[in-house]
mmCIF file of N, CA and C in Angstrom:
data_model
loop_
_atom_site.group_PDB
_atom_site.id
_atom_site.type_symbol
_atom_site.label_atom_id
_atom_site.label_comp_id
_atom_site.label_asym_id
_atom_site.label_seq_id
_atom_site.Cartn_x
_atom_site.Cartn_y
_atom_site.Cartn_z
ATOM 1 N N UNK A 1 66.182 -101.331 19.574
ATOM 2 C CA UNK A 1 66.139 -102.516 18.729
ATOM 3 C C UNK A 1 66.690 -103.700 19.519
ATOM 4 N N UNK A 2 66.710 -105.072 19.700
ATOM 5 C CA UNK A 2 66.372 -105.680 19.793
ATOM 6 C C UNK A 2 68.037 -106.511 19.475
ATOM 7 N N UNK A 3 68.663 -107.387 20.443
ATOM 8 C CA UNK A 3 69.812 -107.577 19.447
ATOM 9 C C UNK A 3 69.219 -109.248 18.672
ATOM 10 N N UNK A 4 69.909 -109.024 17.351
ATOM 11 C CA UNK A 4 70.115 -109.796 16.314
ATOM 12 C C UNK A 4 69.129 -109.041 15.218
ATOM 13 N N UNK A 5 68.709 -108.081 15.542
ATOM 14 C CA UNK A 5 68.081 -107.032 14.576
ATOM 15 C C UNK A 5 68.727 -106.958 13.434
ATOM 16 N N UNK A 6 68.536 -107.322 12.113
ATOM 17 C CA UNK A 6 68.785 -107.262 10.670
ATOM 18 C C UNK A 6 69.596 -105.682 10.493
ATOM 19 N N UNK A 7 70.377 -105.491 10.324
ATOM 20 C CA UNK A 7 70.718 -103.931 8.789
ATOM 21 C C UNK A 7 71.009 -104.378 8.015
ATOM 22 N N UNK A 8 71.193 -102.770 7.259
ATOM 23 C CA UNK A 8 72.079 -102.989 5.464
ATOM 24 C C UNK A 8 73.102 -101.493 6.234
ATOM 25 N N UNK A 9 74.004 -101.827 6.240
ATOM 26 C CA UNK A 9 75.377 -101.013 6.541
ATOM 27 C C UNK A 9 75.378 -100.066 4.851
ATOM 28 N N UNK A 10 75.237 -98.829 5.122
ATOM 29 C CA UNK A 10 75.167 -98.055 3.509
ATOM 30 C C UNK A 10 75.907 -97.421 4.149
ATOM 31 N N UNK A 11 77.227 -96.689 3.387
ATOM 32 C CA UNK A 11 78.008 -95.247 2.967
ATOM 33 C C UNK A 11 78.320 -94.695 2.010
ATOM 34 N N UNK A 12 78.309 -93.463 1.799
ATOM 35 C CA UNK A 12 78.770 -93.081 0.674
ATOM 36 C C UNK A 12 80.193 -92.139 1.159
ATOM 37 N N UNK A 13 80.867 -92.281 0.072
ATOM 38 C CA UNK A 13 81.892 -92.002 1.028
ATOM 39 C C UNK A 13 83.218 -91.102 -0.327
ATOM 40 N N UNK A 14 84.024 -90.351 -0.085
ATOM 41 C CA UNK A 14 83.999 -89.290 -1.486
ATOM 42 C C UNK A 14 85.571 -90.396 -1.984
ATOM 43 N N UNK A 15 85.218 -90.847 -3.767
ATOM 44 C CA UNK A 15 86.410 -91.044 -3.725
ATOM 45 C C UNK A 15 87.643 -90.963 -3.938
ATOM 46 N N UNK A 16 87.572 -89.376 -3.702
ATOM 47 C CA UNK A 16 88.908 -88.608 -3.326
ATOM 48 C C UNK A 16 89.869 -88.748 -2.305
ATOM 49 N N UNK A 17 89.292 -89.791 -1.133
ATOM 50 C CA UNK A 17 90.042 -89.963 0.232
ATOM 51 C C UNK A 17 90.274 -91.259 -0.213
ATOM 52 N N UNK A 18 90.296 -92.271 -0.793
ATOM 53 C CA UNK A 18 90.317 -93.352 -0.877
ATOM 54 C C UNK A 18 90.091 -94.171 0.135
ATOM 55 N N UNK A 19 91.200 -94.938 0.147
ATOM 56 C CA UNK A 19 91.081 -95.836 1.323
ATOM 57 C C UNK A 19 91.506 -95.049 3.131
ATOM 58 N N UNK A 20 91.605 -93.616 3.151
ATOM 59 C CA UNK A 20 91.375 -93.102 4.435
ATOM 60 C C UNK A 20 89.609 -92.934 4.779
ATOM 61 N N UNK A 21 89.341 -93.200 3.909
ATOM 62 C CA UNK A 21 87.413 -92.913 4.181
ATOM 63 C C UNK A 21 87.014 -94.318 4.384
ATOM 64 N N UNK A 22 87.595 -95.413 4.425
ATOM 65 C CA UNK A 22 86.794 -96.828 5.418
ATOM 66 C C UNK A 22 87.407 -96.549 5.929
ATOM 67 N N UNK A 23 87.616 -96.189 7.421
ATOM 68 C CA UNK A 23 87.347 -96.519 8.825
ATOM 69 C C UNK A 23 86.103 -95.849 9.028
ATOM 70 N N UNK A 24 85.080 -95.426 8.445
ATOM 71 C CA UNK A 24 83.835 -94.813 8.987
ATOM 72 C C UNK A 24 82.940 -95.960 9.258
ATOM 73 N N UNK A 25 83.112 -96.672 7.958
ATOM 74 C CA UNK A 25 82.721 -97.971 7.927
ATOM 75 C C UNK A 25 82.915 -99.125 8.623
ATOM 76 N N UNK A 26 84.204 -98.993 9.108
ATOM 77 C CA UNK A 26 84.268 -100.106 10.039
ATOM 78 C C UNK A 26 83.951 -99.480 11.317
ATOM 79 N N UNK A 27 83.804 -98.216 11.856
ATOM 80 C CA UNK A 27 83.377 -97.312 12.900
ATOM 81 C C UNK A 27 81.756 -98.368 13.097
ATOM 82 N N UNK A 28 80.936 -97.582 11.750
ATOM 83 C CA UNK A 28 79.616 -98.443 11.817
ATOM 84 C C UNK A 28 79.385 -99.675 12.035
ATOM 85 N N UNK A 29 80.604 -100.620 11.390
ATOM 86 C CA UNK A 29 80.332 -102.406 11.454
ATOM 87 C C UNK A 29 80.286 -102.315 12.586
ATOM 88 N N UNK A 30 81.696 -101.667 13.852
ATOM 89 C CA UNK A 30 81.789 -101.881 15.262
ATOM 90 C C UNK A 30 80.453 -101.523 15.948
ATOM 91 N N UNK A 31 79.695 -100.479 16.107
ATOM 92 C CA UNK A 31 78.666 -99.914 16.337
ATOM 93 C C UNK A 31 77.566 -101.082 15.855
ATOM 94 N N UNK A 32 77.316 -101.776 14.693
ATOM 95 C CA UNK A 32 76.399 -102.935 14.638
ATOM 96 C C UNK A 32 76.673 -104.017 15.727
ATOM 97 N N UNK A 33 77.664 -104.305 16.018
ATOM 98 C CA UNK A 33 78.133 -105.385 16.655
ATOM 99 C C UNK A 33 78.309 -104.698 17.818
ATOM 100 N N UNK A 34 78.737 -103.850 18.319
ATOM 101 C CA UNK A 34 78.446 -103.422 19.988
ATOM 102 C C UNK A 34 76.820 -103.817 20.340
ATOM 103 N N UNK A 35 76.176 -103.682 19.656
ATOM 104 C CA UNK A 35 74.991 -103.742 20.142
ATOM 105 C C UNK A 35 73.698 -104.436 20.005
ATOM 106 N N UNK A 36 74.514 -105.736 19.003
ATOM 107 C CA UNK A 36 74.155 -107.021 19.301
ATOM 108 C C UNK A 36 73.369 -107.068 18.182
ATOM 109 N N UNK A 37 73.925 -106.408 16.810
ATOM 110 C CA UNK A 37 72.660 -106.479 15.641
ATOM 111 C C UNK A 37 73.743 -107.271 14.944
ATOM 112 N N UNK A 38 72.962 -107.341 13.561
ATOM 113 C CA UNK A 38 73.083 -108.163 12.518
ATOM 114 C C UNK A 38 73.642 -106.899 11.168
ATOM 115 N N UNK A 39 74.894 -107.012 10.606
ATOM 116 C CA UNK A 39 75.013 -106.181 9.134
ATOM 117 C C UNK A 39 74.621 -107.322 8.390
ATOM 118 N N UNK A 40 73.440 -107.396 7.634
ATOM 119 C CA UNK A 40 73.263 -108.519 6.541
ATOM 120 C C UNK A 40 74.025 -108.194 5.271
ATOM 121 N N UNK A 41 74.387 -106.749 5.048
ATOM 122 C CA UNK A 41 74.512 -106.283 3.343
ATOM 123 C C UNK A 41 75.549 -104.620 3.769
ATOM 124 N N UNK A 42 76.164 -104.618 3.111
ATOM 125 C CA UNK A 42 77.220 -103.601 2.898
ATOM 126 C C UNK A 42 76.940 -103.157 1.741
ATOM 127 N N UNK A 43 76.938 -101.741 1.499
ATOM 128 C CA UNK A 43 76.875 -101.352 0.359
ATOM 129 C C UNK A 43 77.776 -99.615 0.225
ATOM 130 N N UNK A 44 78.541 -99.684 -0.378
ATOM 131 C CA UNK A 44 79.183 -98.656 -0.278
ATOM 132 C C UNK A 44 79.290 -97.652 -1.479
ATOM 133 N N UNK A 45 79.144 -96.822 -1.687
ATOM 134 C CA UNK A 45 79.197 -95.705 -3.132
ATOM 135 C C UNK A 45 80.066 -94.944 -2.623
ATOM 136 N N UNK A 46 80.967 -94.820 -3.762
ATOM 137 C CA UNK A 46 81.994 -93.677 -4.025
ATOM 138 C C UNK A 46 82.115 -92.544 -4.626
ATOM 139 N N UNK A 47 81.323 -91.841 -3.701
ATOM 140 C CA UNK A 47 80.538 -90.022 -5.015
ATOM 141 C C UNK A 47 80.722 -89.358 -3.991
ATOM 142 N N UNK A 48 80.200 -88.250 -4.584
ATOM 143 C CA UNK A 48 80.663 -86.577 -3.536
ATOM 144 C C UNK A 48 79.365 -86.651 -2.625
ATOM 145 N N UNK A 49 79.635 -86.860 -0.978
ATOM 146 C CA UNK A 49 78.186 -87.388 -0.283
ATOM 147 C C UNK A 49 77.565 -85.750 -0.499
ATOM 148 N N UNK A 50 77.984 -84.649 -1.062
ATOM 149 C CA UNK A 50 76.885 -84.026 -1.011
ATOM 150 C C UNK A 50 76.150 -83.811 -2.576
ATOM 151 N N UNK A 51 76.177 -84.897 -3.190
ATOM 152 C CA UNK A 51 75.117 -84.696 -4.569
ATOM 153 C C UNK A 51 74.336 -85.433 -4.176
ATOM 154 N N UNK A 52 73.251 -85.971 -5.340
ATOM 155 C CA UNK A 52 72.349 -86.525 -5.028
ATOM 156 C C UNK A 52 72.251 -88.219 -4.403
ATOM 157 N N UNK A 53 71.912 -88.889 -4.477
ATOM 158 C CA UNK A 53 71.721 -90.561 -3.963
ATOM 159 C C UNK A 53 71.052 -91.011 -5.286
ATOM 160 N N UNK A 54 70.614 -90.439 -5.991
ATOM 161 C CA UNK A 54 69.749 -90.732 -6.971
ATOM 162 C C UNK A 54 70.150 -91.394 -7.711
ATOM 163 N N UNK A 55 71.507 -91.195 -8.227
ATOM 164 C CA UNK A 55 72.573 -92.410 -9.225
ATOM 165 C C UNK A 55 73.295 -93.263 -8.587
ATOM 166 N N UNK A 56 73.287 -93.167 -7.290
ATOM 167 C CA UNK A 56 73.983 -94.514 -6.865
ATOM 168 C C UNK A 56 73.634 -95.997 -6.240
ATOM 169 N N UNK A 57 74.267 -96.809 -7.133
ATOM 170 C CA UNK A 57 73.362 -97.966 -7.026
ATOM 171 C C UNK A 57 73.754 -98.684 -5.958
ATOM 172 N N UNK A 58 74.578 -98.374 -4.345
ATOM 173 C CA UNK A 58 74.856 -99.233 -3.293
ATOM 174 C C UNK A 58 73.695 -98.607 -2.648
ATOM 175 N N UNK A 59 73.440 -96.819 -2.494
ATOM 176 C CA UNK A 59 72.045 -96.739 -2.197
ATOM 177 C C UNK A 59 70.915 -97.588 -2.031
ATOM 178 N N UNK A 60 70.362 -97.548 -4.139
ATOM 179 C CA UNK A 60 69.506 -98.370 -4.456
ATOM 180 C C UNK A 60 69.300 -99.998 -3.606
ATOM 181 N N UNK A 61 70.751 -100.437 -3.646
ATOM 182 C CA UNK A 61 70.579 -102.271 -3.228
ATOM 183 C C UNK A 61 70.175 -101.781 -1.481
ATOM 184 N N UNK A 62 70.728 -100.804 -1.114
ATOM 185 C CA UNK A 62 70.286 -100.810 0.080
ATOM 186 C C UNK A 62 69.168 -100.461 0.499
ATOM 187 N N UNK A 63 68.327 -99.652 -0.179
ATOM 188 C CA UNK A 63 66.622 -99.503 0.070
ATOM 189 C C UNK A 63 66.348 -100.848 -0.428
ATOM 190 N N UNK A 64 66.296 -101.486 -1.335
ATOM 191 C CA UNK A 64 65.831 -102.565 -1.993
ATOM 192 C C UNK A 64 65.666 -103.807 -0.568
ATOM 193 N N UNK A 65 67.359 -103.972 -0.143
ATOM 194 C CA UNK A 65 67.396 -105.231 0.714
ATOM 195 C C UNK A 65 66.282 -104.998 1.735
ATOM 196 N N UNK A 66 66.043 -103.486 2.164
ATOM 197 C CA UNK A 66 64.698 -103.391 2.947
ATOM 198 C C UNK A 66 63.477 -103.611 3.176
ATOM 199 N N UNK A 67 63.011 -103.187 1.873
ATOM 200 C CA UNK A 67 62.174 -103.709 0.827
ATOM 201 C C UNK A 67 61.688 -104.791 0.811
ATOM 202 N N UNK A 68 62.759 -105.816 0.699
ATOM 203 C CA UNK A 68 62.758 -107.462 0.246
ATOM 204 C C UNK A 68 62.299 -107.812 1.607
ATOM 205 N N UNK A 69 62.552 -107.001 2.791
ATOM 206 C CA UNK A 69 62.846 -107.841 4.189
ATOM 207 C C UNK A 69 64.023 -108.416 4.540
ATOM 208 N N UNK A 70 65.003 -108.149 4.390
ATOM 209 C CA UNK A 70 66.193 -108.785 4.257
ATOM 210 C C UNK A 70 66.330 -107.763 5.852
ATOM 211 N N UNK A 71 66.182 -106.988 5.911
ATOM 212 C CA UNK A 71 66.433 -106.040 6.686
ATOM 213 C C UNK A 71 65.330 -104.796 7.576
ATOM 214 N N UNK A 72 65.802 -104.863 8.933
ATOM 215 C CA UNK A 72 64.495 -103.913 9.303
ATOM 216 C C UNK A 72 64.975 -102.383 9.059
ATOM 217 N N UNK A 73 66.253 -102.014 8.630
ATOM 218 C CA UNK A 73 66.498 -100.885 8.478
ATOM 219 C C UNK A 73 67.864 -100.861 7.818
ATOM 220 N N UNK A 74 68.562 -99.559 8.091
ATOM 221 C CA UNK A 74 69.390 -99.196 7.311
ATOM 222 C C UNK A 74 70.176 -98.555 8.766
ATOM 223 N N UNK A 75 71.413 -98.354 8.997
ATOM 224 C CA UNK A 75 72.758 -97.908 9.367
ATOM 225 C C UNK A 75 74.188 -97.353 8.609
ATOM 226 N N UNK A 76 74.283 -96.162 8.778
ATOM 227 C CA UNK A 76 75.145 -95.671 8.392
ATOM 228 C C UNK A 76 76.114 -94.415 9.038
ATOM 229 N N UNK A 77 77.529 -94.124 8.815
ATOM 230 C CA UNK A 77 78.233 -93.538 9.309
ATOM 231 C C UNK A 77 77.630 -92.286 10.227
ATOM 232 N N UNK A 78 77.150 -91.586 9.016
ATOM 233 C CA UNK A 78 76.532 -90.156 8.913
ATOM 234 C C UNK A 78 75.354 -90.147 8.231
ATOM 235 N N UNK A 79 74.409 -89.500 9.003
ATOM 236 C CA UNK A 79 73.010 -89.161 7.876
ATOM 237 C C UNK A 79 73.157 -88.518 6.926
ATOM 238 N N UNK A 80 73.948 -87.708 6.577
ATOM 239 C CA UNK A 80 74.326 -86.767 5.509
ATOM 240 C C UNK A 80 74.435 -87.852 4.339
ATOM 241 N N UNK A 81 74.900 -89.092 4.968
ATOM 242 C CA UNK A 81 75.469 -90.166 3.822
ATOM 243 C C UNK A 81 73.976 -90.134 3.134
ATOM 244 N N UNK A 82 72.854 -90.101 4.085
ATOM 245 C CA UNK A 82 71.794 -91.214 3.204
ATOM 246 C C UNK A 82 71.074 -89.305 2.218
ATOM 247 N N UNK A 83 71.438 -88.757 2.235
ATOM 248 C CA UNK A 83 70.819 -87.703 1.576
ATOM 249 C C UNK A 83 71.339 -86.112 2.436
ATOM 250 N N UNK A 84 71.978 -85.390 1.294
ATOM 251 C CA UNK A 84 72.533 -84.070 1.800
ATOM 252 C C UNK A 84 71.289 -83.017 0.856
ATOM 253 N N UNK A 85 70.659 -83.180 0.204
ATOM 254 C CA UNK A 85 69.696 -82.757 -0.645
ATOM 255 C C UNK A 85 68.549 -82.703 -0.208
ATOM 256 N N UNK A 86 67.605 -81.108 -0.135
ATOM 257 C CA UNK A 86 66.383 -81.618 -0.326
ATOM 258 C C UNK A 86 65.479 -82.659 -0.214
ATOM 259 N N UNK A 87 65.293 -82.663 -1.790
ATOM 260 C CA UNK A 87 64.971 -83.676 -2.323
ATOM 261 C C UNK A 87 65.533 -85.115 -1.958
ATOM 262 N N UNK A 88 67.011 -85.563 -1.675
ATOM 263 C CA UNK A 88 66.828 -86.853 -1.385
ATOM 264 C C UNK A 88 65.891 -86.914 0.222
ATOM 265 N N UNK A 89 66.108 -85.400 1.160
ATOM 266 C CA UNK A 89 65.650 -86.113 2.225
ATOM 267 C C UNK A 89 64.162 -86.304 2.504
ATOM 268 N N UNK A 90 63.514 -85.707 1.403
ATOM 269 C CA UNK A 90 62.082 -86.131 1.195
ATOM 270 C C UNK A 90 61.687 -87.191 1.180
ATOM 271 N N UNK A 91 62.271 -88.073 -0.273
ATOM 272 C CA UNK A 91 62.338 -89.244 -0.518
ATOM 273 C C UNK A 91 62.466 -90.038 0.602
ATOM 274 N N UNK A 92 64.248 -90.011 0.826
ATOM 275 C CA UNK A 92 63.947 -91.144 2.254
ATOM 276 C C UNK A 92 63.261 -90.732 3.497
ATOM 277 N N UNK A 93 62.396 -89.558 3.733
ATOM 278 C CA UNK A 93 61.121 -89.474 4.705
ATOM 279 C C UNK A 93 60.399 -90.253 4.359
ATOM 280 N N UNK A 94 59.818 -90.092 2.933
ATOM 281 C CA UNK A 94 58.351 -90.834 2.024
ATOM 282 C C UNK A 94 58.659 -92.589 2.537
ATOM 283 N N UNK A 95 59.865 -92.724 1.884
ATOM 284 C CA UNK A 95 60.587 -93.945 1.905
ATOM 285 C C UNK A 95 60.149 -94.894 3.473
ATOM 286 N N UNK A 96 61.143 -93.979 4.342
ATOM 287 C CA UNK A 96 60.754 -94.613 5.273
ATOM 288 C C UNK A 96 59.182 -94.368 6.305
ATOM 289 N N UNK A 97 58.665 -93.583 5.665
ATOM 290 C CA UNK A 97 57.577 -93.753 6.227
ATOM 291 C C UNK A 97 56.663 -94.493 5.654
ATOM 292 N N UNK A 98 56.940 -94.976 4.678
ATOM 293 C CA UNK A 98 56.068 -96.557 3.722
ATOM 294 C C UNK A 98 56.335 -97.682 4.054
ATOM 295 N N UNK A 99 57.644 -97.777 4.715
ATOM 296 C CA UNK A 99 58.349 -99.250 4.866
ATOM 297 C C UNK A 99 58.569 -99.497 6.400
ATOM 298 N N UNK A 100 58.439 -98.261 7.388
ATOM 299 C CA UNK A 100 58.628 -98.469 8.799
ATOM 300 C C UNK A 100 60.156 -98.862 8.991
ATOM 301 N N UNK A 101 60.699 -98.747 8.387
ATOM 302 C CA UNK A 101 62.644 -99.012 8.355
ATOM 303 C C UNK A 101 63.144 -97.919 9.658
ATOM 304 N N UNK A 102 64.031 -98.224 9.912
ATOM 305 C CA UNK A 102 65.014 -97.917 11.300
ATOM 306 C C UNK A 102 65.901 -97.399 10.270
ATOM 307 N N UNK A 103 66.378 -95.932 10.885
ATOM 308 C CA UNK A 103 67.298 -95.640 10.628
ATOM 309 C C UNK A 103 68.213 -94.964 11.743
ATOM 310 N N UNK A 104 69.289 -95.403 12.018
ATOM 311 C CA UNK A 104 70.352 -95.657 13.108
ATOM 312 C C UNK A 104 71.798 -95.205 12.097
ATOM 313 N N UNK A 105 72.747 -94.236 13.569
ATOM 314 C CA UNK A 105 74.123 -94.156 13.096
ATOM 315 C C UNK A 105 74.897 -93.908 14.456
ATOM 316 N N UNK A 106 75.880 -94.325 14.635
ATOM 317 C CA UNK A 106 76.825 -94.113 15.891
ATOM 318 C C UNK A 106 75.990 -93.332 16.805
ATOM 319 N N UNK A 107 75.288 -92.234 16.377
ATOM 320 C CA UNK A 107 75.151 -90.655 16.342
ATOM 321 C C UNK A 107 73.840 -91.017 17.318
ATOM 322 N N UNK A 108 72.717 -91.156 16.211
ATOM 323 C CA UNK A 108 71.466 -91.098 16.193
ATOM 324 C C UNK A 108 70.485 -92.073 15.535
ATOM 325 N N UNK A 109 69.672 -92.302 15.907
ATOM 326 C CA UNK A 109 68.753 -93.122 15.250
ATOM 327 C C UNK A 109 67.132 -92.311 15.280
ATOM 328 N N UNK A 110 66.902 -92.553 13.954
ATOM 329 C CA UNK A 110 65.661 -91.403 13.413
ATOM 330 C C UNK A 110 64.515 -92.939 12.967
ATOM 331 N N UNK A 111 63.273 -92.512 13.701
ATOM 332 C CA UNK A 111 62.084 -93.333 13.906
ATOM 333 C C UNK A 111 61.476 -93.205 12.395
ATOM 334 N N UNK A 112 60.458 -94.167 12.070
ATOM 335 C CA UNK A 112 59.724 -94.135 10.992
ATOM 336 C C UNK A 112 59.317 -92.656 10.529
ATOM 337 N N UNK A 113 58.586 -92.156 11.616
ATOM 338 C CA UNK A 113 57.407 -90.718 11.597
ATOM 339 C C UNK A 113 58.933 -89.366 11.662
ATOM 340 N N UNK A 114 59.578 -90.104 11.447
ATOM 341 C CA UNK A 114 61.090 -89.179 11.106
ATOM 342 C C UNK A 114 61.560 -88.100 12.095
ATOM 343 N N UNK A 115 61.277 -89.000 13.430
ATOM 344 C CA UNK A 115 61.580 -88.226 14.603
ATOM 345 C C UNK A 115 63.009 -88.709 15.264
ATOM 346 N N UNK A 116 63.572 -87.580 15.510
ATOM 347 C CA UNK A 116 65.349 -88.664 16.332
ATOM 348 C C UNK A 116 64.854 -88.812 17.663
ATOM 349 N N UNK A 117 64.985 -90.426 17.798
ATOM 350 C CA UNK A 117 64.493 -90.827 18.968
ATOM 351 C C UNK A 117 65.806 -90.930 20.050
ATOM 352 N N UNK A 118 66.482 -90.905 19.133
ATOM 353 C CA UNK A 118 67.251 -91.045 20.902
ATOM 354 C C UNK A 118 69.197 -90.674 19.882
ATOM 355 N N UNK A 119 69.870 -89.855 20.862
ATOM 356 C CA UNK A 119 71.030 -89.424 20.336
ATOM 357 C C UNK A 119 72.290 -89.418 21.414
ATOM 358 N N UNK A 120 72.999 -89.634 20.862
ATOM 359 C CA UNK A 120 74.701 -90.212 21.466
ATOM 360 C C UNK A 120 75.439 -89.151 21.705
ATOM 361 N N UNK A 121 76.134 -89.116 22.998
ATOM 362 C CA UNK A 121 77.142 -88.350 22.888
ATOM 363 C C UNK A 121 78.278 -88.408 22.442
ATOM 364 N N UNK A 122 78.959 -87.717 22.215
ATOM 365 C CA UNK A 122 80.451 -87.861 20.981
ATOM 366 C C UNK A 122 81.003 -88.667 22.072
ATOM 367 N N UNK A 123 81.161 -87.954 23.139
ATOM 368 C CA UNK A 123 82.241 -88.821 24.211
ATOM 369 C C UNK A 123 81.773 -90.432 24.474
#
């Protein structure tokens, strides 16, 4: 990508840890900004990341801002964040294979056709 490339920064994040569960988030902001992109939109949900995505509405605003164009993709901590389910990871396959959205994390970044194009080492 390209720097000044648009995201929407999404986590879900459990809120049983409270405030020890943002630094993942600011892990990701740093990771936007190492590499010369843009966070347009933050959206954060506080649920158990392994239920569904289906009721949470920082999710929702964050497919949406995509949607709108606000954004060429989505970034987040962990992929697990954007769907630990099945079913959600269908959806955001379908999803992003309708909208051509980037999806990128510290980690990895997974192409439209829902291939990981290219992956990080921990170190």
């Amino acid at each position: 990508m390209p720097p000044g490339t648009r995201l929407v920064l999404y986590a879900c994040l459990p809120a049983s840890l409270g405030e020890a569960a943002d630094h993942s988030v600011a892990s990701a902001r740093r990771y936007v900004a190492d590499a010369g992109w843009e966070a347009v939109e933050t959206h954060v949900d506080r649920a158990a990341p392994f239920e569904s995505r289906a009721l949470c509405e920082g999710w929702h605003n964050a497919l949406a801002a995509v949607e709108q164009g606000k954004a060429a993709g989505i970034v987040t901590p962990l992929l697990v964040m954007l769907g630990h389910l099945e079913g959600d990871r269908a959806n955001l396959a379908a999803w992003q294979a309708r909208t051509g959205a980037l999806i990128t994390t510290p980690w990895a970044v997974v192409d439209a056709a829902g291939a990981t194009v290219a992956r990080r080492s921990a170190a």
